[in-house]
Coordinates of C-alpha atoms in Angstrom, one line a residue:
Chain A
M1339 CA -74.3 -4.9 44.0
S1340 CA -75.1 -1.5 42.8
K1341 CA -78.7 -1.0 40.6
Q1342 CA -76.7 -0.5 37.7
Q1343 CA -75.3 -4.1 35.7
P1344 CA -71.9 -4.7 36.9
T1345 CA -68.8 -4.5 34.5
I1346 CA -66.5 -7.2 34.2
L1347 CA -63.0 -7.4 32.3
V1348 CA -62.5 -11.1 31.6
V1349 CA -58.6 -11.8 30.6
N1350 CA -56.3 -14.9 30.8
D1351 CA -52.6 -15.7 29.8
D1352 CA -53.6 -18.9 27.6
G1353 CA -55.2 -16.9 24.6
I1354 CA -58.2 -15.2 23.6
T1355 CA -59.3 -19.1 21.9
A1356 CA -58.5 -21.1 24.6
P1357 CA -61.8 -22.8 26.4
G1358 CA -60.6 -21.5 29.8
I1359 CA -61.8 -18.2 29.0
K1360 CA -64.7 -19.1 27.4
A1361 CA -65.9 -21.1 29.7
L1362 CA -65.5 -18.5 32.5
M1363 CA -67.1 -15.7 30.0
E1364 CA -70.4 -17.6 29.9
T1365 CA -70.5 -17.8 33.7
V1366 CA -69.8 -14.4 34.9
Q1367 CA -71.9 -12.9 32.2
Q1368 CA -74.5 -14.4 34.3
L1369 CA -73.4 -11.3 37.0
G1370 CA -73.0 -8.2 34.9
R1371 CA -71.7 -7.0 31.2
V1372 CA -68.0 -8.2 29.8
V1373 CA -65.4 -7.3 28.0
V1374 CA -63.0 -9.5 27.4
V1375 CA -59.7 -8.7 26.3
A1376 CA -56.9 -11.1 25.8
P1377 CA -53.8 -11.9 24.6
D1378 CA -53.6 -12.9 20.9
S1379 CA -51.4 -15.5 21.6
P1380 CA -50.2 -18.0 24.7
Q1381 CA -48.2 -16.3 27.3
S1382 CA -48.3 -18.8 29.9
G1383 CA -44.7 -18.0 32.3
M1384 CA -44.8 -14.7 31.3
G1385 CA -45.7 -13.7 35.3
H1386 CA -45.5 -10.1 35.3
A1387 CA -44.1 -8.7 32.1
I1388 CA -44.7 -5.6 30.5
T1389 CA -44.0 -4.3 27.2
I1390 CA -41.2 -1.6 27.3
G1391 CA -39.1 -2.0 24.0
K1392 CA -42.1 -1.9 21.0
P1393 CA -45.9 -0.9 20.5
L1394 CA -48.8 -3.5 21.0
R1395 CA -51.6 -4.1 18.7
L1396 CA -55.2 -4.0 20.2
D1397 CA -58.2 -5.4 17.8
R1398 CA -61.7 -5.6 18.1
V1399 CA -62.5 -9.7 17.7
E1400 CA -65.9 -11.4 17.3
L1401 CA -65.4 -14.4 18.5
Y1402 CA -69.0 -15.0 20.1
D1403 CA -72.5 -13.4 19.5
G1404 CA -72.9 -10.1 21.2
V1405 CA -69.8 -9.9 23.7
E1406 CA -67.0 -7.1 23.5
M1407 CA -63.9 -8.8 22.4
Y1408 CA -60.2 -7.7 22.3
K1409 CA -57.3 -9.1 21.0
C1410 CA -53.8 -7.6 22.6
S1411 CA -50.7 -8.3 21.3
G1412 CA -49.0 -8.2 24.3
T1413 CA -48.5 -10.0 28.1
P1414 CA -51.8 -10.3 30.2
V1415 CA -50.7 -7.6 32.3
D1416 CA -50.6 -5.4 29.2
C1417 CA -53.9 -6.4 28.7
V1418 CA -55.0 -5.2 31.5
K1419 CA -53.1 -1.7 31.3
L1420 CA -54.7 -1.3 27.7
A1421 CA -58.3 -2.9 29.1
V1422 CA -57.8 -0.2 31.7
N1423 CA -57.0 2.5 29.9
R1424 CA -58.3 2.5 26.1
I1425 CA -61.5 0.4 26.7
F1426 CA -62.6 1.5 30.2
R1427 CA -61.2 4.8 29.8
G1428 CA -60.8 5.5 33.5
K1429 CA -65.0 4.2 34.5
K1430 CA -62.8 1.3 36.0
P1431 CA -64.7 -2.2 35.6
D1432 CA -65.9 -3.2 38.9
L1433 CA -64.6 -6.8 38.8
C1434 CA -61.7 -8.2 36.6
V1435 CA -61.5 -11.9 36.4
S1436 CA -58.2 -14.2 35.1
G1437 CA -58.7 -17.5 33.5
I1438 CA -59.5 -19.9 33.8
N1439 CA -56.4 -21.2 32.9
H1440 CA -55.4 -24.6 32.4
G1441 CA -52.8 -25.7 34.6
L1442 CA -52.9 -24.8 38.5
N1443 CA -51.5 -21.4 39.8
N1444 CA -50.7 -22.9 43.5
S1445 CA -47.9 -22.2 45.6
I1446 CA -44.7 -20.5 43.9
N1447 CA -46.9 -20.8 40.4
V1448 CA -48.7 -17.6 41.5
L1449 CA -45.0 -15.6 41.0
Y1450 CA -44.0 -17.0 37.3
S1451 CA -47.9 -17.0 35.9
G1452 CA -49.3 -14.5 33.3
T1453 CA -53.2 -15.7 34.7
M1454 CA -52.5 -14.3 37.9
S1455 CA -50.1 -11.2 36.9
A1456 CA -53.0 -10.3 35.1
A1457 CA -55.4 -10.4 38.7
V1458 CA -52.6 -8.8 40.5
E1459 CA -53.0 -5.6 37.8
G1460 CA -56.2 -5.6 38.7
A1461 CA -55.9 -5.0 41.8
I1462 CA -53.1 -2.3 41.5
E1463 CA -55.5 -0.6 39.6
G1464 CA -58.1 -0.9 42.6
I1465 CA -60.4 -3.3 41.0
P1466 CA -61.7 -6.7 43.1
S1467 CA -59.4 -9.3 41.6
I1468 CA -59.5 -12.9 41.0
G1469 CA -57.9 -15.2 39.2
F1470 CA -58.7 -18.6 38.5
S1471 CA -57.1 -22.1 37.3
L1472 CA -57.8 -25.5 36.8
D1473 CA -55.3 -28.8 37.6
D1474 CA -55.6 -29.7 33.7
Y1475 CA -53.8 -28.8 30.9
T1476 CA -55.5 -30.1 27.8
L1477 CA -57.4 -27.9 25.8
Q1478 CA -60.3 -30.9 26.7
A1479 CA -59.9 -29.9 30.1
N1480 CA -63.3 -29.9 31.9
F1481 CA -64.3 -26.8 33.2
K1482 CA -68.0 -27.6 34.4
P1483 CA -67.9 -28.8 38.0
C1484 CA -66.2 -26.0 39.2
L1485 CA -68.1 -23.2 37.1
Q1486 CA -70.5 -23.1 40.0
Y1487 CA -68.1 -22.2 42.3
V1488 CA -66.5 -19.2 40.0
R1489 CA -70.3 -18.1 39.9
Q1490 CA -70.2 -17.8 43.5
I1491 CA -67.2 -16.3 44.5
A1492 CA -66.9 -14.0 41.8
E1493 CA -70.5 -12.7 43.0
Q1494 CA -69.7 -12.4 46.8
V1495 CA -66.6 -10.4 45.5
L1496 CA -68.9 -8.2 43.8
Q1497 CA -71.0 -7.6 46.9
R1498 CA -68.6 -7.7 49.5
G1499 CA -65.1 -5.8 47.7
L1500 CA -62.4 -7.5 48.7
P1501 CA -59.6 -5.6 51.7
S1502 CA -57.6 -3.3 50.1
G1503 CA -54.2 -4.4 48.5
T1504 CA -55.3 -8.0 48.1
L1505 CA -56.9 -10.2 45.5
L1506 CA -57.5 -14.1 45.1
N1507 CA -56.1 -16.6 44.0
V1508 CA -58.3 -19.8 43.2
N1509 CA -57.3 -23.1 42.1
F1510 CA -59.4 -26.1 41.5
P1511 CA -58.6 -29.9 41.3
A1512 CA -59.3 -31.3 38.4
G1513 CA -62.6 -34.0 38.0
D1514 CA -66.5 -34.0 39.9
N1515 CA -65.5 -34.6 43.0
L1516 CA -64.9 -31.1 44.6
K1517 CA -65.6 -31.1 48.4
G1518 CA -66.1 -27.9 49.0
I1519 CA -63.5 -24.3 49.2
K1520 CA -61.0 -23.7 51.4
V1521 CA -59.1 -20.4 52.5
C1522 CA -55.5 -21.5 52.2
R1523 CA -52.2 -19.9 52.8
Q1524 CA -49.4 -19.7 49.3
A1525 CA -47.9 -23.7 50.5
H1526 CA -43.5 -23.5 50.7
G1527 CA -42.3 -24.9 47.0
K1528 CA -40.2 -24.7 44.5
W1529 CA -39.5 -26.1 41.0
A1530 CA -36.4 -28.4 40.8
E1531 CA -35.5 -27.6 37.2
E1532 CA -33.8 -29.7 34.9
F1533 CA -32.9 -28.5 32.0
D1534 CA -32.9 -30.8 28.6
E1535 CA -30.2 -30.1 26.9
R1536 CA -30.3 -30.9 23.2
M1537 CA -27.9 -30.4 19.6
D1538 CA -29.0 -28.6 16.9
P1539 CA -28.3 -29.8 13.3
H1540 CA -25.3 -27.1 13.8
K1541 CA -24.4 -29.0 16.4
R1542 CA -24.7 -26.3 19.3
P1543 CA -26.7 -26.9 22.4
Y1544 CA -29.9 -25.4 23.2
Y1545 CA -32.0 -26.6 26.7
W1546 CA -35.5 -26.9 27.3
L1547 CA -37.1 -25.8 30.5
T1548 CA -38.3 -28.5 32.8
G1549 CA -38.4 -29.5 35.8
E1550 CA -40.4 -31.2 39.1
F1551 CA -41.9 -29.1 42.0
Q1552 CA -41.0 -29.5 45.0
L1553 CA -43.7 -29.4 47.7
N1554 CA -41.3 -27.7 51.5
D1555 CA -44.3 -27.7 53.4
Q1556 CA -46.5 -30.1 55.7
G1557 CA -49.4 -28.0 56.9
Q1558 CA -52.6 -28.6 56.2
D1559 CA -53.9 -24.8 55.7
T1560 CA -51.9 -24.3 52.4
D1561 CA -53.5 -24.5 48.6
V1562 CA -51.3 -27.7 48.2
W1563 CA -53.0 -29.3 50.6
A1564 CA -56.5 -28.5 50.0
L1565 CA -56.3 -29.8 46.3
D1566 CA -54.6 -32.7 46.9
N1567 CA -57.8 -33.1 49.3
N1568 CA -60.3 -31.9 46.3
Y1569 CA -61.2 -29.0 47.8
A1570 CA -61.0 -25.9 45.8
S1571 CA -58.1 -23.7 47.2
V1572 CA -58.7 -19.6 47.6
V1573 CA -55.7 -17.9 48.6
P1574 CA -55.7 -13.9 49.1
V1575 CA -52.5 -12.7 47.7
Q1576 CA -50.9 -9.4 48.3
F1577 CA -48.6 -7.0 46.2
D1578 CA -47.0 -5.4 48.6
M1579 CA -43.8 -7.6 48.7
T1580 CA -42.2 -6.0 52.2
A1581 CA -41.0 -8.4 54.2
H1582 CA -42.2 -6.2 56.9
H1583 CA -40.4 -9.2 59.5
A1584 CA -36.9 -8.5 58.6
I1585 CA -37.1 -4.9 58.7
S1586 CA -35.8 -5.2 62.3
V1587 CA -33.5 -7.8 61.7
L1588 CA -31.9 -5.5 58.9
N1589 CA -32.1 -2.7 61.0
S1590 CA -30.0 -4.4 63.5
W1591 CA -27.0 -4.5 61.0
G1592 CA -26.0 -1.2 61.4
L1593 CA -25.7 -0.2 57.8
Chain B
M1208 CA -17.8 -16.2 55.7
S1209 CA -16.0 -19.1 54.9
K1210 CA -12.7 -20.0 54.2
Q1211 CA -12.7 -20.8 50.5
Q1212 CA -13.3 -18.0 48.7
P1213 CA -17.6 -17.3 47.8
T1214 CA -18.5 -17.9 44.8
I1215 CA -21.0 -15.4 43.5
L1216 CA -23.4 -15.3 40.7
V1217 CA -24.2 -11.9 39.1
V1218 CA -27.2 -11.5 36.7
N1219 CA -29.5 -8.4 34.8
D1220 CA -32.3 -7.7 33.0
D1221 CA -30.7 -4.6 30.8
G1222 CA -28.2 -7.2 29.1
I1223 CA -24.7 -8.6 29.2
T1224 CA -23.3 -5.3 27.9
A1225 CA -24.7 -3.0 30.1
P1226 CA -22.4 -0.7 32.2
G1227 CA -24.3 -1.8 35.1
I1228 CA -23.3 -5.4 35.4
K1229 CA -19.7 -4.7 34.8
A1230 CA -19.7 -2.2 37.6
L1231 CA -21.9 -4.9 40.2
M1232 CA -19.2 -7.3 38.7
E1233 CA -16.1 -5.4 39.8
T1234 CA -17.2 -4.5 42.8
V1235 CA -18.5 -8.1 44.3
Q1236 CA -15.1 -9.6 42.8
Q1237 CA -13.5 -7.9 45.6
L1238 CA -15.4 -10.5 48.0
G1239 CA -15.3 -13.7 46.3
R1240 CA -15.1 -16.0 42.2
V1241 CA -17.6 -14.4 40.3
V1242 CA -20.3 -16.1 37.9
V1243 CA -22.2 -13.9 35.0
V1244 CA -24.9 -15.1 33.5
A1245 CA -26.6 -12.4 31.6
P1246 CA -29.4 -12.0 28.7
D1247 CA -28.1 -11.5 25.6
S1248 CA -30.7 -8.7 25.0
P1249 CA -32.3 -6.0 27.2
Q1250 CA -35.1 -7.7 29.4
S1251 CA -36.4 -5.0 31.4
G1252 CA -39.9 -5.2 32.6
M1253 CA -39.8 -9.0 32.3
G1254 CA -41.1 -9.4 35.4
H1255 CA -40.8 -13.2 36.8
A1256 CA -41.6 -14.3 33.3
I1257 CA -39.7 -17.7 32.4
T1258 CA -39.6 -19.3 28.9
I1259 CA -41.9 -22.4 28.6
G1260 CA -42.6 -22.5 24.2
K1261 CA -39.1 -22.3 22.9
P1262 CA -35.9 -23.4 24.1
L1263 CA -33.0 -21.7 25.6
R1264 CA -29.2 -20.9 24.5
L1265 CA -26.6 -20.7 26.9
D1266 CA -23.3 -19.2 25.5
R1267 CA -20.0 -18.5 27.1
V1268 CA -18.8 -15.0 26.1
E1269 CA -15.0 -13.5 26.7
L1270 CA -16.0 -9.9 27.5
Y1271 CA -13.9 -9.0 30.3
D1272 CA -10.5 -11.0 31.0
G1273 CA -10.5 -13.8 33.3
V1274 CA -14.1 -13.6 34.3
E1275 CA -16.3 -16.6 33.9
M1276 CA -19.5 -15.0 31.6
Y1277 CA -22.2 -16.8 30.2
K1278 CA -24.9 -15.0 27.5
C1279 CA -28.6 -16.6 27.9
S1280 CA -31.5 -16.0 25.4
G1281 CA -34.0 -16.0 27.9
T1282 CA -35.2 -13.5 30.8
P1283 CA -33.4 -12.7 34.0
V1284 CA -35.7 -15.4 35.6
D1285 CA -34.3 -17.9 33.4
C1286 CA -30.8 -17.0 33.7
V1287 CA -30.4 -17.8 37.2
K1288 CA -32.4 -21.2 36.5
L1289 CA -29.9 -22.1 34.1
A1290 CA -27.1 -21.0 36.4
V1291 CA -28.2 -23.4 39.1
N1292 CA -28.8 -26.3 36.9
R1293 CA -26.1 -26.0 34.3
I1294 CA -23.2 -23.8 35.5
F1295 CA -23.3 -24.4 39.6
R1296 CA -24.9 -28.0 38.9
G1297 CA -26.1 -28.3 42.3
K1298 CA -23.4 -26.7 44.4
K1299 CA -25.1 -23.6 45.2
P1300 CA -23.3 -20.0 44.6
D1301 CA -22.6 -18.1 48.3
L1302 CA -24.7 -14.6 46.9
C1303 CA -26.8 -13.8 43.7
V1304 CA -26.7 -10.0 43.1
S1305 CA -28.6 -8.5 40.5
G1306 CA -28.4 -5.0 38.1
I1307 CA -27.0 -2.7 39.3
N1308 CA -30.0 -1.9 36.9
H1309 CA -30.0 1.5 35.1
G1310 CA -33.1 2.7 36.5
L1311 CA -35.0 2.6 39.7
N1312 CA -37.2 -0.7 41.0
N1313 CA -38.3 1.3 43.9
S1314 CA -42.1 0.8 45.4
I1315 CA -44.6 -1.2 42.9
N1316 CA -41.7 -1.7 40.1
V1317 CA -40.3 -4.7 42.4
L1318 CA -43.3 -6.8 40.3
Y1319 CA -42.4 -5.4 36.9
S1320 CA -38.7 -5.3 37.0
G1321 CA -36.7 -8.3 35.3
T1322 CA -33.6 -7.4 38.0
M1323 CA -35.5 -7.6 41.1
S1324 CA -37.0 -11.0 39.9
A1325 CA -33.6 -12.8 39.3
A1326 CA -32.8 -12.0 42.6
V1327 CA -36.3 -13.2 43.6
E1328 CA -35.6 -16.4 41.9
G1329 CA -32.2 -16.4 43.4
A1330 CA -33.6 -16.4 46.7
I1331 CA -36.8 -19.2 45.9
E1332 CA -33.5 -21.7 45.1
G1333 CA -32.2 -20.8 48.9
I1334 CA -29.5 -18.3 47.5
P1335 CA -28.8 -15.1 49.5
S1336 CA -29.8 -12.6 46.9
I1337 CA -29.5 -8.7 46.3
G1338 CA -31.0 -6.5 43.7
F1339 CA -29.4 -3.0 42.8
S1340 CA -30.6 -0.2 40.8
L1341 CA -29.6 3.2 40.6
D1342 CA -31.9 6.1 39.4
D1343 CA -30.6 6.8 36.5
Y1344 CA -31.9 5.3 33.1
T1345 CA -28.7 6.1 30.8
L1346 CA -25.8 4.2 29.8
Q1347 CA -24.0 7.0 30.9
A1348 CA -25.2 6.2 34.6
N1349 CA -22.7 6.8 37.2
F1350 CA -22.4 4.2 39.6
K1351 CA -18.9 5.4 41.0
P1352 CA -21.2 6.9 44.3
C1353 CA -23.1 3.7 45.0
L1354 CA -20.4 1.1 45.0
Q1355 CA -19.1 1.2 48.3
Y1356 CA -22.4 0.7 49.7
V1357 CA -22.9 -2.3 46.9
R1358 CA -19.9 -3.7 48.4
Q1359 CA -21.1 -3.1 52.0
I1360 CA -24.1 -4.7 51.6
A1361 CA -22.8 -7.1 49.7
E1362 CA -20.6 -8.3 52.4
Q1363 CA -23.1 -8.1 55.1
V1364 CA -24.9 -10.3 53.2
L1365 CA -22.3 -12.8 52.8
Q1366 CA -21.6 -13.1 56.6
R1367 CA -24.6 -13.0 58.5
G1368 CA -27.4 -14.5 55.5
L1369 CA -30.8 -13.4 55.2
P1370 CA -34.1 -14.8 57.5
S1371 CA -35.6 -17.4 55.8
G1372 CA -37.7 -16.4 52.5
T1373 CA -36.7 -13.0 52.1
L1374 CA -33.6 -10.8 49.8
L1375 CA -32.6 -7.3 49.6
N1376 CA -34.2 -4.7 46.9
V1377 CA -31.9 -1.8 47.1
N1378 CA -32.4 1.3 45.2
F1379 CA -29.7 4.2 44.8
P1380 CA -30.3 7.8 44.0
A1381 CA -28.2 9.9 41.3
G1382 CA -25.4 11.6 42.2
D1383 CA -22.9 11.7 44.9
N1384 CA -24.8 13.2 48.0
L1385 CA -25.4 10.2 48.7
K1386 CA -26.2 10.2 52.8
G1387 CA -26.6 6.9 53.4
I1388 CA -28.8 3.7 53.8
K1389 CA -32.2 3.9 54.8
V1390 CA -34.2 0.0 55.5
C1391 CA -37.8 1.0 54.4
R1392 CA -40.7 -0.8 53.0
Q1393 CA -42.1 -0.4 49.4
A1394 CA -44.0 2.6 49.6
H1395 CA -47.4 2.4 48.2
G1396 CA -48.0 3.3 44.5
K1397 CA -48.4 2.3 40.5
W1398 CA -48.2 3.7 37.2
A1399 CA -50.9 5.8 35.3
E1400 CA -50.9 4.3 32.4
E1401 CA -51.4 6.5 29.1
F1402 CA -51.0 4.8 25.9
D1403 CA -49.4 7.0 23.0
E1404 CA -51.6 5.8 20.5
R1405 CA -50.4 6.0 16.9
M1406 CA -51.3 5.1 13.0
D1407 CA -49.1 2.5 11.0
P1408 CA -48.7 3.4 7.1
H1409 CA -51.6 0.9 6.7
K1410 CA -53.7 2.8 8.5
R1411 CA -54.2 0.4 11.6
P1412 CA -53.6 1.8 15.5
Y1413 CA -50.8 0.8 17.7
Y1414 CA -49.8 1.7 21.1
W1415 CA -46.9 2.5 23.3
L1416 CA -46.8 2.3 26.6
T1417 CA -46.1 5.3 28.7
G1418 CA -47.2 6.4 31.9
E1419 CA -46.6 8.9 35.4
F1420 CA -45.8 7.3 38.8
Q1421 CA -48.3 7.6 41.5
L1422 CA -47.4 7.9 45.3
N1423 CA -50.2 7.3 47.1
D1424 CA -48.3 6.6 50.9
Q1425 CA -47.0 10.0 52.8
G1426 CA -44.7 7.8 54.9
Q1427 CA -41.4 8.7 55.9
D1428 CA -40.6 4.7 56.0
T1429 CA -40.8 3.6 52.4
D1430 CA -37.8 3.1 49.6
V1431 CA -39.3 6.7 47.8
W1432 CA -39.1 8.9 50.7
A1433 CA -35.4 7.3 51.6
L1434 CA -34.8 8.4 47.8
D1435 CA -36.5 11.6 47.7
N1436 CA -34.0 12.3 50.7
N1437 CA -31.1 11.0 48.9
Y1438 CA -30.5 8.2 51.2
A1439 CA -29.9 4.5 49.3
S1440 CA -32.9 2.3 50.5
V1441 CA -33.1 -1.7 51.6
V1442 CA -36.3 -3.4 51.4
P1443 CA -36.6 -7.0 52.3
V1444 CA -38.9 -8.5 50.0
Q1445 CA -40.9 -12.1 50.3
F1446 CA -42.1 -14.5 48.1
D1447 CA -44.8 -15.7 50.2
M1448 CA -47.8 -13.2 48.5
T1449 CA -50.0 -14.6 50.7
A1450 CA -52.1 -11.9 52.4
H1451 CA -52.3 -13.2 55.4
H1452 CA -53.9 -10.6 57.4
A1453 CA -57.0 -11.8 54.5
I1454 CA -57.6 -15.1 55.4
S1455 CA -59.9 -14.6 58.3
V1456 CA -62.1 -12.2 56.5
L1457 CA -62.6 -14.6 53.5
N1458 CA -63.2 -17.1 56.4
S1459 CA -65.9 -14.9 57.6
W1460 CA -67.8 -14.9 54.2
G1461 CA -68.6 -18.9 54.8
L1462 CA -67.8 -19.8 51.4

């Protein structure tokens, strides 16, 4: 750690008033100077969306004593972009933490998650970045049992950095029986959608997205396995989406 | 190709009235039975966003003679989910093509792009999927020079399939000097944001996202290099975001 106090950007996708971001902010405050930039409304499932067709608001708010906080009208990724460009102004933070999300972001959920996309954007900016999520969707989620691990992982990343082009996806099981941490890969899985069709008062149909997670992976080295066995899962994530192993296959096609 | 005519799902992020989706639809109609499901408004930059907090509309439209078309109030990924669940109903299409996007989706843009995220969602559903983009943002974009390549690539994917867990990101340079196709990797690059700050009539600031693409990659095996040299770039993309090479690094931390 540098002798100067490190600066830490805290973001999320559940919105600036979510209990999860308060728990995360209070935990990393022990490690450095914190700046919070979070959406002014819930942005779950926003993935890596950015706001192109309309302008953004970024306003200072005073929610907790002595904490520099801003609410943003955009997506989680917009929050990171605005933080880097308008608040830190080129002097990048030493760490970007996102969450703690109310709900898991393991397996394929890394793609849909605004929490994780904010952390991905931090990593694209060259900032060591971590997304944290807890297996509890409720406002009453108990973050306490995982906070010592949040602190430990954040501290390690501040000290050691992360391999170039990577970030961390950290998920916690609910409850206080946490057995420790497992470094994992993303489990193969997908959502099987079941749209709930309803009729509006004008007899026109509309659809609610709903569905069930399907695990297609029996590996014991996955995030799903770790969480099922009461471990916190830590998956290193990259934003190079190239399927390098498929390049030779395609070259053999003679396109 | 199976003896039955293949079914082809056509999606995009520029919206159902964009010239790019018309060009794509007309091209793949030569290969099978087409169903178009596209957003009812532009959804550029939506990334892998899905709609959770509000319901979705999906309505049949008649834009072009004899083509089964639907407009959807959601994101490009919502379009794919609704198509699979409500239109194809379990009998998945043989191919999913997305685009042709008005504007490039090379390098890091694969993450922000609604066009590419729709193709990623197709691949998650197990459907051979391809995203197509042209380096021309305008409504007047000339898609003609790339259509023979669109057809050729779509035909090959229908015949051969794609390696498990992968899809294709195909980008075309503008103009009619196309020299051929290069199979590439995603170039390392990022957007350097420059938010344009303005004042509203009530003296409150607002921000427009703008910026410049920064290439951090001198490789001649990248999509950026191919496009700069008048080749169409074909990048195999995967949705396993695990940085497998970083797992051993993290294990050495003793978390």
